[in-house]
Amino acid sequence: GESVGLHLPTLSVQEGDNSIINCAYSNSASDYFIWYKQESGKGPQFIIDIRSNMDKRQGQRVTVLLNKTVKHLSLQIAATQPGDSAVYFCAENGASSNTGKLIFGQGTTLQVKP
Amino acid sequence: DAGVIQSPRHEVTEMGQEVTLRCKPISGHNSLFWYRQTMMRGLELLIYFNNNVPIDDSGMPEDRFSAKMPNASFSTLKIQPSEPRDSAVYFCASRRGNQPQHFGDGTRLSIL
């Protein structure tokens, strides 16, 4: 069945360091992947997305890497700041590439130490 | 710009009561999604609409749950009768075309 999983439930980093959050997916038919950030008491906030015809995409301080061979996705945050502390979710579209349906992973908590 | 607006933000009610959650999507967005988030099951899609038409309700837990979208700017998720196991945070999200989904800040529902 479809599943999106995260390797580590909690990641603790020092302020100023780079963070890498990993995600594994199981459906090889997925062609769209997305990362969300969720702060306490708020809804998931879009960070960055990537389609399967790319293996890397950069945003402001964030980079998403996609390795289709091993079905792995990662989110890199440069110069991590206290405001980056949140739960990060990856999601894939599974076999529903044109419907907008997303399958979410369980989330990784990022803790930034001052 | 106004984001997705959900109401109420918090709801506490006794089991057996009817609960109605409301969502106003971002103007111009043509797809709307209802999710439920719990610690045990994470974020689950319940139902989604495209151009106000329900497309996939396979995630709706049971017949006690229903959702409507009477127009492009309003949707409701109703639970009748409510049960304690329905306690969760319910999110609404919307998107335009193939753009990313944007989420509201959710309704925290507690059924006593």
Coordinates of C-alpha atoms in Angstrom, one line a residue:
Chain A
G1 CA 0.0 0.0 0.0
E2 CA 1.0 3.6 -0.2
S3 CA 2.9 5.1 2.7
V4 CA 5.0 8.1 3.3
G5 CA 7.4 7.8 6.2
L6 CA 10.0 9.8 8.0
H7 CA 13.2 8.4 9.3
L8 CA 13.4 10.4 12.5
P9 CA 10.6 11.7 14.6
T10 CA 12.7 14.5 16.3
L11 CA 15.7 16.4 15.0
S12 CA 17.6 18.7 17.3
V13 CA 20.0 21.2 15.8
Q14 CA 22.1 24.2 16.9
E15 CA 21.0 27.6 15.7
G16 CA 23.0 28.5 12.7
D17 CA 23.6 24.9 11.6
N18 CA 22.1 23.3 8.6
S19 CA 19.1 20.9 9.1
I20 CA 18.3 17.9 6.9
I21 CA 14.9 16.2 7.3
N22 CA 14.4 13.0 5.4
C23 CA 11.4 11.3 4.0
A24 CA 10.8 7.9 2.3
Y25 CA 7.9 7.2 0.0
S26 CA 6.7 3.9 -1.3
N27 CA 4.6 4.6 -4.4
S28 CA 6.8 4.8 -7.5
A29 CA 3.8 6.3 -9.3
S30 CA 4.1 9.5 -7.2
D31 CA 5.2 12.4 -9.4
Y32 CA 4.6 15.3 -7.0
F33 CA 6.1 15.9 -3.6
I34 CA 5.6 18.7 -1.1
W35 CA 6.9 19.9 2.2
Y36 CA 4.9 21.6 4.9
K37 CA 5.8 23.3 8.2
Q38 CA 3.4 23.2 11.0
E39 CA 3.7 25.4 14.1
S40 CA 1.8 24.7 17.3
G41 CA -1.8 25.7 17.0
K42 CA -1.6 26.5 13.3
G43 CA -2.3 24.8 10.0
P44 CA 0.4 23.3 7.8
Q45 CA 2.2 26.0 5.9
F46 CA 3.6 25.3 2.4
I47 CA 7.4 25.4 2.2
I48 CA 8.4 24.0 -1.2
D49 CA 7.4 21.4 -3.7
I50 CA 9.0 19.4 -6.5
R51 CA 7.9 17.3 -9.4
S52 CA 9.4 14.0 -10.4
N53 CA 11.0 15.5 -13.5
M54 CA 13.4 17.3 -11.2
D55 CA 15.9 16.1 -8.6
K56 CA 16.6 19.4 -6.8
R57 CA 14.7 22.6 -6.2
Q58 CA 15.8 25.6 -4.1
G59 CA 13.9 28.2 -2.3
Q60 CA 14.8 30.8 0.2
R61 CA 17.1 29.0 2.7
V62 CA 15.5 25.6 1.8
T63 CA 16.4 23.0 -0.7
V64 CA 14.4 19.9 -1.6
L65 CA 16.2 16.8 -3.0
L66 CA 14.4 14.0 -4.7
N67 CA 16.0 10.6 -5.3
K68 CA 13.5 8.5 -7.3
T69 CA 15.9 5.5 -7.5
V70 CA 15.6 4.9 -3.7
K71 CA 12.3 6.8 -3.3
H72 CA 13.8 9.3 -0.9
L73 CA 13.0 13.0 -0.4
S74 CA 14.9 15.4 1.8
L75 CA 14.4 19.0 3.0
Q76 CA 17.5 21.0 3.8
I77 CA 17.3 24.2 5.8
A78 CA 20.3 26.4 5.7
A79 CA 21.4 28.4 8.8
T80 CA 18.6 27.1 10.9
Q81 CA 16.9 29.7 13.1
P82 CA 14.7 29.5 16.2
G83 CA 11.7 30.4 14.1
D84 CA 12.3 27.2 12.1
S85 CA 11.2 25.1 15.1
A86 CA 8.1 23.2 14.1
V87 CA 6.9 19.9 12.8
Y88 CA 7.8 19.2 9.2
F89 CA 5.6 17.0 6.9
C90 CA 6.4 15.6 3.6
A91 CA 3.6 14.5 1.3
E92 CA 3.2 12.7 -2.0
N93 CA 0.4 12.5 -4.5
G94 CA 0.5 8.7 -4.8
A95 CA -1.3 7.3 -7.7
S96 CA -3.6 10.3 -7.9
S97 CA -1.3 12.6 -9.9
N98 CA -4.0 14.8 -11.3
T99 CA -6.5 15.0 -8.4
G100 CA -4.7 17.0 -5.8
K101 CA -4.9 14.2 -3.2
L102 CA -1.9 14.2 -0.9
I103 CA -0.7 11.4 1.4
F104 CA 1.1 12.9 4.4
G105 CA 3.9 11.4 6.4
Q106 CA 3.8 11.4 10.2
G107 CA 6.0 14.4 10.6
T108 CA 9.5 15.3 12.0
T109 CA 9.8 17.7 14.9
L110 CA 12.7 20.1 14.4
Q111 CA 14.0 21.7 17.6
V112 CA 16.5 24.5 17.3
K113 CA 18.7 25.1 20.2
P114 CA 19.9 28.7 20.8
Chain B
D1 CA -4.3 38.4 1.4
A2 CA -6.8 36.5 3.4
G3 CA -6.0 32.8 3.8
V4 CA -8.3 29.9 4.3
I5 CA -10.7 30.8 7.1
Q6 CA -12.1 28.2 9.4
S7 CA -14.7 28.5 12.2
P8 CA -15.0 27.9 15.0
R9 CA -11.4 27.7 16.1
H10 CA -12.4 25.6 19.1
E11 CA -15.5 23.5 19.7
V12 CA -16.4 21.5 22.8
T13 CA -19.6 19.6 22.9
E14 CA -21.2 16.5 24.3
M15 CA -21.5 13.3 22.5
G16 CA -24.6 12.9 20.4
Q17 CA -24.7 16.5 19.5
E18 CA -24.5 17.8 15.9
V19 CA -21.3 19.6 15.0
T20 CA -20.8 21.9 12.0
L21 CA -17.4 23.1 10.9
R22 CA -17.1 25.9 8.4
C23 CA -14.5 26.8 5.8
K24 CA -14.1 29.8 3.5
P25 CA -11.4 29.0 0.9
I26 CA -9.1 31.5 -0.6
S27 CA -10.8 33.5 -3.3
G28 CA -10.2 32.1 -6.8
H29 CA -9.3 28.7 -5.6
N30 CA -11.3 25.9 -7.2
S31 CA -10.4 22.9 -5.1
L32 CA -11.2 22.4 -1.4
F33 CA -10.0 19.7 0.9
W34 CA -11.1 18.6 4.4
Y35 CA -8.5 16.9 6.6
R36 CA -8.5 15.4 10.1
Q37 CA -5.4 15.4 12.3
T38 CA -4.8 13.2 15.3
M39 CA -1.7 12.0 17.1
M40 CA -2.4 8.4 16.3
R41 CA -3.3 8.7 12.6
G42 CA -1.6 12.0 11.5
L43 CA -3.1 14.1 8.8
E44 CA -5.8 12.2 6.8
L45 CA -7.8 13.5 3.9
L46 CA -11.6 13.1 4.4
I47 CA -13.1 14.6 1.3
Y48 CA -12.3 17.0 -1.5
F49 CA -14.2 19.1 -3.9
N50 CA -13.4 20.4 -7.3
N51 CA -15.4 23.3 -8.6
N52 CA -17.9 22.7 -5.7
V53 CA -18.4 19.1 -6.7
P54 CA -17.4 16.3 -4.3
I55 CA -14.8 14.2 -6.1
D56 CA -13.6 11.7 -3.6
D57 CA -15.1 11.1 -0.1
S58 CA -13.4 7.7 0.5
G59 CA -11.7 9.2 3.5
M60 CA -15.0 10.0 5.3
P61 CA -15.0 7.7 8.3
E62 CA -18.7 6.8 8.3
D63 CA -22.2 8.0 7.5
R64 CA -22.2 10.3 10.5
F65 CA -19.9 12.6 8.5
S66 CA -21.1 14.7 5.6
A67 CA -19.7 17.6 3.7
K68 CA -21.2 20.2 1.4
M69 CA -20.0 23.0 -0.8
P70 CA -23.0 25.1 -1.8
N71 CA -20.8 27.7 -3.5
A72 CA -17.2 28.5 -4.3
S73 CA -16.7 30.5 -1.1
F74 CA -18.1 28.2 1.5
S75 CA -18.0 24.6 2.7
T76 CA -19.2 22.7 5.8
L77 CA -18.3 19.5 7.4
K78 CA -21.0 18.1 9.6
I79 CA -20.8 15.3 12.2
Q80 CA -24.2 13.9 13.4
P81 CA -24.3 12.4 16.0
S82 CA -20.8 13.2 17.3
E83 CA -18.8 10.7 19.3
P84 CA -15.7 11.1 21.6
R85 CA -13.5 9.4 19.0
D86 CA -14.2 12.2 16.6
S87 CA -12.1 14.5 18.7
A88 CA -9.4 15.9 16.5
V89 CA -8.2 19.0 14.7
Y90 CA -10.0 19.4 11.4
F91 CA -8.3 21.4 8.7
C92 CA -9.6 22.8 5.5
A93 CA -7.3 23.6 2.6
S94 CA -7.8 25.1 -0.9
R95 CA -5.8 25.4 -4.0
R96 CA -6.1 26.9 -7.5
G97 CA -5.4 24.5 -10.4
N98 CA -2.2 22.5 -9.8
Q99 CA -0.8 24.9 -7.3
P100 CA 0.0 23.8 -3.7
Q101 CA -2.7 23.5 -1.1
H102 CA -3.0 26.2 1.4
F103 CA -4.4 25.3 4.9
G104 CA -6.5 27.1 7.4
D105 CA -5.6 27.1 11.1
G106 CA -8.1 24.4 11.8
T107 CA -10.9 23.7 14.3
R108 CA -10.0 21.9 17.4
L109 CA -12.9 19.6 18.2
S110 CA -13.5 18.0 21.6
I111 CA -16.4 15.6 22.1
L112 CA -17.1 14.8 25.7

